[in-house]
Coordinates of C-alpha atoms in Angstrom, one line a residue:
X1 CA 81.9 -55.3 -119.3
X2 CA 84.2 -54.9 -116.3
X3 CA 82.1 -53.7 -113.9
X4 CA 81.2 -55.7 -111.0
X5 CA 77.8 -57.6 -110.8
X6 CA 76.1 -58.4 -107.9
X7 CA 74.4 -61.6 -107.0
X8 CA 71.5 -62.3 -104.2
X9 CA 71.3 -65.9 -102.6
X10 CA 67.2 -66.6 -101.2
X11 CA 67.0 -69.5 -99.5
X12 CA 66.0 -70.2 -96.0
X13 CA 68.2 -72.6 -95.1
X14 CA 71.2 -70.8 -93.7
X15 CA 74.1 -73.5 -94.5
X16 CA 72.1 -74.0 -98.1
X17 CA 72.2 -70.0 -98.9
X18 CA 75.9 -69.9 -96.8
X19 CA 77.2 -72.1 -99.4
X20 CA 76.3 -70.6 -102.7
X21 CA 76.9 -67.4 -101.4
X22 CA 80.7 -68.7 -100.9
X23 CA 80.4 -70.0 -104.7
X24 CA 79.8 -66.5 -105.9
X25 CA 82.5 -64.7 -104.1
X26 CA 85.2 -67.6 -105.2
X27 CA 84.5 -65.7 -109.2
X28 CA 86.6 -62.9 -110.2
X29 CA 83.5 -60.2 -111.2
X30 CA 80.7 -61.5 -109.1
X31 CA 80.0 -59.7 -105.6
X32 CA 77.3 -61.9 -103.1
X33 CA 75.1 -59.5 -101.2
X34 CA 74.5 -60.8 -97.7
X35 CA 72.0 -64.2 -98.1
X36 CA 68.5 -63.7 -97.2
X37 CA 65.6 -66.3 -96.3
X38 CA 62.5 -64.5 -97.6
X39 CA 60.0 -62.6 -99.9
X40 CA 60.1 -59.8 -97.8
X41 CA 63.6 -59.5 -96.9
X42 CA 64.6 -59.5 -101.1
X43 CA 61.3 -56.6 -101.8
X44 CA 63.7 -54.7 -99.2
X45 CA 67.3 -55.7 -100.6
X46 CA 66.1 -54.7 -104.1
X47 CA 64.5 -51.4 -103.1
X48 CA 67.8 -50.9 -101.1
X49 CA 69.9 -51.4 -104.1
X50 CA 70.9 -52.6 -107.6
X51 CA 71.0 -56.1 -108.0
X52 CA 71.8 -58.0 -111.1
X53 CA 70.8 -61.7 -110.4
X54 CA 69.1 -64.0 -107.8
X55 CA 69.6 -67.1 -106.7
X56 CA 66.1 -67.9 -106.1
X57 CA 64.6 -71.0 -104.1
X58 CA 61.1 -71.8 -104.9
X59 CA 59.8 -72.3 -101.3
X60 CA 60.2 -69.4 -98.7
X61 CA 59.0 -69.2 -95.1
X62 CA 56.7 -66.1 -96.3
X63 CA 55.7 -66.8 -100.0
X64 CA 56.8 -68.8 -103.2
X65 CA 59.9 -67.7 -105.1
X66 CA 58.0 -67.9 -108.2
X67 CA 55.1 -65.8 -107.5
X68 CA 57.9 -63.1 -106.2
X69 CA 60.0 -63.8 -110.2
X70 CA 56.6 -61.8 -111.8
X71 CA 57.3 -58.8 -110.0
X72 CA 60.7 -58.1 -109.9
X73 CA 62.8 -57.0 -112.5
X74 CA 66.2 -58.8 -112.2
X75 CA 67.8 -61.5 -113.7
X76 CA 66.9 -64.9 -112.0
X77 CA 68.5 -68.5 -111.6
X78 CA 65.9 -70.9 -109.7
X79 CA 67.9 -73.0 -107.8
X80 CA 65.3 -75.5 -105.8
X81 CA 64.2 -79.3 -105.2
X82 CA 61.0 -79.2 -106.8
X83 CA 61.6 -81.2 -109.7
X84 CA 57.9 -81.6 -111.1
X85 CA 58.0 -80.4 -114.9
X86 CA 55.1 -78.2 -113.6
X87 CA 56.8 -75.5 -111.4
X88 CA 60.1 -75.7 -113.7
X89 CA 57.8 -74.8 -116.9
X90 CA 56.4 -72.3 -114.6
X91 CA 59.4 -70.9 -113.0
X92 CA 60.8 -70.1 -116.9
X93 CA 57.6 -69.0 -118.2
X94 CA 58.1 -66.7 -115.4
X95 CA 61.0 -65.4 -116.0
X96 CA 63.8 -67.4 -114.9
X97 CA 66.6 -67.6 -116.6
X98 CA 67.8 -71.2 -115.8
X99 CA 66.7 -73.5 -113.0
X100 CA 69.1 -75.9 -111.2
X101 CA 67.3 -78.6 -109.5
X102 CA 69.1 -79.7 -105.4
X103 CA 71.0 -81.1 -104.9
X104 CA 73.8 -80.5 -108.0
X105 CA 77.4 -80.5 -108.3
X106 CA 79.1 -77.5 -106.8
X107 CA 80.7 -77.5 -110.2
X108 CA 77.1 -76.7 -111.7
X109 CA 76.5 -73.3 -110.4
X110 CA 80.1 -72.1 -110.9
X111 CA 79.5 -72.6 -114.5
X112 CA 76.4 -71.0 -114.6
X113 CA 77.6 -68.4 -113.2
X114 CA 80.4 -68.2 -115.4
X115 CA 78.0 -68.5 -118.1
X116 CA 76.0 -65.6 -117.0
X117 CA 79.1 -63.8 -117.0
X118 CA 79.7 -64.0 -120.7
X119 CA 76.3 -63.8 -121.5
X120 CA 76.0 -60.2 -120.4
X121 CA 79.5 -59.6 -121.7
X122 CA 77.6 -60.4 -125.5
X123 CA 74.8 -58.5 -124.2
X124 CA 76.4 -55.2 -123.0
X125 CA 74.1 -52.3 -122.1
X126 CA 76.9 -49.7 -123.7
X127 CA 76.2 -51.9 -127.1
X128 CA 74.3 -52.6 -130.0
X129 CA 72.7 -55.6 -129.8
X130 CA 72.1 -57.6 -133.6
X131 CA 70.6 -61.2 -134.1
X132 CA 73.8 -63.0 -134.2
X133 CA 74.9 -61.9 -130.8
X134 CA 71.4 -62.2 -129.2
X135 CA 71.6 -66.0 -130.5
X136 CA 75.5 -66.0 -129.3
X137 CA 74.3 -64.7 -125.7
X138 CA 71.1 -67.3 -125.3
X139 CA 74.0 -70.3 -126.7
X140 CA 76.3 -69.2 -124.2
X141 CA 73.6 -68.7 -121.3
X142 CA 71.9 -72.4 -121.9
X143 CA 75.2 -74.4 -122.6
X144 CA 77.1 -73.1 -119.5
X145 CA 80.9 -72.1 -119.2
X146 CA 82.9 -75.4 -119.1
X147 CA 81.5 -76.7 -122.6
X148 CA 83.1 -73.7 -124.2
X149 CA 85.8 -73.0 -122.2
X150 CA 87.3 -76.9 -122.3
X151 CA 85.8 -77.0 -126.5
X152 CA 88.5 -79.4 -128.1
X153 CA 87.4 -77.7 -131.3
X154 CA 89.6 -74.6 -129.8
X155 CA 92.5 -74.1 -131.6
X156 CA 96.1 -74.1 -129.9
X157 CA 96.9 -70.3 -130.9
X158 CA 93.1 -69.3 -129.9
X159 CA 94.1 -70.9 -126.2
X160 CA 97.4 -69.5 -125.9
X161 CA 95.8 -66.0 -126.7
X162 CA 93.5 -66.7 -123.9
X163 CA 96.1 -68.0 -121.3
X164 CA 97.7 -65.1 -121.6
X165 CA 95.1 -63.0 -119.5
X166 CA 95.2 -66.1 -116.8
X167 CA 96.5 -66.0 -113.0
X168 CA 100.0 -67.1 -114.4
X169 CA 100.0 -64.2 -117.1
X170 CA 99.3 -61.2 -114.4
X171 CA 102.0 -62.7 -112.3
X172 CA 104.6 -61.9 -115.4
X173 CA 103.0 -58.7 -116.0
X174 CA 104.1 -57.3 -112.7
X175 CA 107.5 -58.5 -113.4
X176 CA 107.7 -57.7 -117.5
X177 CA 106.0 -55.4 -119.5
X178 CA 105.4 -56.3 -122.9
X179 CA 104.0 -53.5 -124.9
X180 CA 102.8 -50.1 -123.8
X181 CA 101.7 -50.5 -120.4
X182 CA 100.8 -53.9 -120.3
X183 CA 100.0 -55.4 -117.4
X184 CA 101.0 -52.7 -115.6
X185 CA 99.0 -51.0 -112.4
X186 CA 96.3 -52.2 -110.5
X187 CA 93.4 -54.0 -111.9
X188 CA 93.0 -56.5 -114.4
X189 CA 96.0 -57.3 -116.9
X190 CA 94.9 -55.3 -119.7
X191 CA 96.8 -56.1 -123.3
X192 CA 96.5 -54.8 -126.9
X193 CA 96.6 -57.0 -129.9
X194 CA 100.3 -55.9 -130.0
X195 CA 100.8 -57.2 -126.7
X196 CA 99.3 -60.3 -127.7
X197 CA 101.0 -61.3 -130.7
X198 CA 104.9 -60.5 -128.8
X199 CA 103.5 -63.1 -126.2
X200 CA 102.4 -65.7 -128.1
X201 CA 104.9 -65.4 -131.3
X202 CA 101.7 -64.2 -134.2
X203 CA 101.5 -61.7 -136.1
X204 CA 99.8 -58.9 -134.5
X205 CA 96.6 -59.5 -137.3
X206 CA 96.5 -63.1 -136.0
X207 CA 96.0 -61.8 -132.7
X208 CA 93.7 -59.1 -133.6
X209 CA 91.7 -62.0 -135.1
X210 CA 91.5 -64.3 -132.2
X211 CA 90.9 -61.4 -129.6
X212 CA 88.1 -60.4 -131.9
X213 CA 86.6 -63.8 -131.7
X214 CA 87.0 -64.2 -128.0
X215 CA 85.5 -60.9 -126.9
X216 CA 82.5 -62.1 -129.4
X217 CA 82.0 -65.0 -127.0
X218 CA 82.6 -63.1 -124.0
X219 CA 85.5 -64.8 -123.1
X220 CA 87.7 -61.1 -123.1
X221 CA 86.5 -58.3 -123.0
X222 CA 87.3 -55.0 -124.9
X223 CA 87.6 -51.2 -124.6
X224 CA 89.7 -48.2 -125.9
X225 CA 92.2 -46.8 -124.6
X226 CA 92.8 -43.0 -126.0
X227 CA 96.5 -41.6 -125.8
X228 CA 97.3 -38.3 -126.1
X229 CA 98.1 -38.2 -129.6
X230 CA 97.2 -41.2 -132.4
X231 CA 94.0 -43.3 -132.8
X232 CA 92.2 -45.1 -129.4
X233 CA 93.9 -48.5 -129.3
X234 CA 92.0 -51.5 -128.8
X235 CA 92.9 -53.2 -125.2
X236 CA 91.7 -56.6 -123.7
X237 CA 90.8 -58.2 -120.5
X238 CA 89.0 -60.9 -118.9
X239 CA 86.0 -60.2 -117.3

């Protein structure tokens, strides 16, 4: 997936909603709509338009967050600091995907966003979705992003095949194609297994193996590229 998604902060304190709207814009992928303070205001912003997820606190000046996650059909992070086991049972039965309890770490919502990232990456609307990925998705959605992305059981060549679609890699790009078209244009750096295996010194089926793996996690993501002549070529990117 390389479309945009786009996240809706609720909460009705202004510096509170201010701030995690800034922690969604600071992510390559993620688009903060303008923050709102109540029930009513997020009924209008989601007849108004598409929204993936919301940032949801419990209490609002007009109505409770949870009573508000039953009818609405969008992904939801509860993000509040009721911390009685009562209203976070309630808030998942519910519907919530995850619930953050204030204050946390700014560190903590990053990665769950990050996580929810990846976890529609596995669960791609264009795709087929079979057990093993559903059970990939849920790992990768309840575990967060820094647990995978700092694993020590990562191999060296797996992390070098990811660093190369890092800040650092699209600054070469600009300067050095490797490949057809890699890295070229505007956008994300885009490279083939081909691409891959030049940069890091593999074979080009050791690449294909560990791009393979990383788009499974939803670390990369992966699409085909058709030429004018030949068979559609596999190309990555990060999300």
């Amino acid at each position: 997936m390389t479309t945009e998604l786009t996240v809706l902060v609720v909460d009705d304190d202004f510096y509170v909603a201010d701030l995690h709207r800034r922690q969604v814009e600071q992510l390559p992928g993620l688009r903060a709509l303008p923050a709102v303070g109540t029930v009513a205001e997020v009924r209008r912003v989601l007849a108004e338009r598409h929204v993936d997820l919301l940032l949801l606190d419990v209490h609002l000046p007009d109505g409770s967050g949870l009573d508000l996650l039953r009818e609405v059909d969008v992904d939801a992070f509860v993000l509040s600091a009721a911390s009685d086991a009562t209203t976070v049972r309630r808030a998942l039965r519910r519907g919530a995907l995850g619930y953050l309890i204030k204050p946390f770490a700014s560190g903590t919502l990053v990665d769950r966003l990050r996580a929810y990232q990846r976890y529609r990456n596995v669960l791609d609307e264009r795709t087929a979705v079979d057990q093993e990925a559903l059970e990939r998705a849920l790992r990768i959605l309840h575990s967060g992003d820094a647990a995978k992305a700092a694993s020590p059981s990562r191999s060296a060549t797996e992390q070098a095949v990811l660093e190369q679609f890092g800040a650092e890699a699209d600054a070469d790009a600009a300067d050095t194609e490797v490949g057809a078209g890699a890295g070229a244009g505007v956008g994300p750096l885009e490279l083939s297994a081909a691409d891959v295996a030049a940069r890091v010194g593999v074979s080009r089926a050791t690449a294909q193996r560990y791009l393979a793996a990383l788009a499974a996690d939803g670390l990369v993501t992966m699409k085909l590229s058709y030429g004018t002549t030949g068979r559609p070529e596999h190309r990555y990117s990060r999300p």
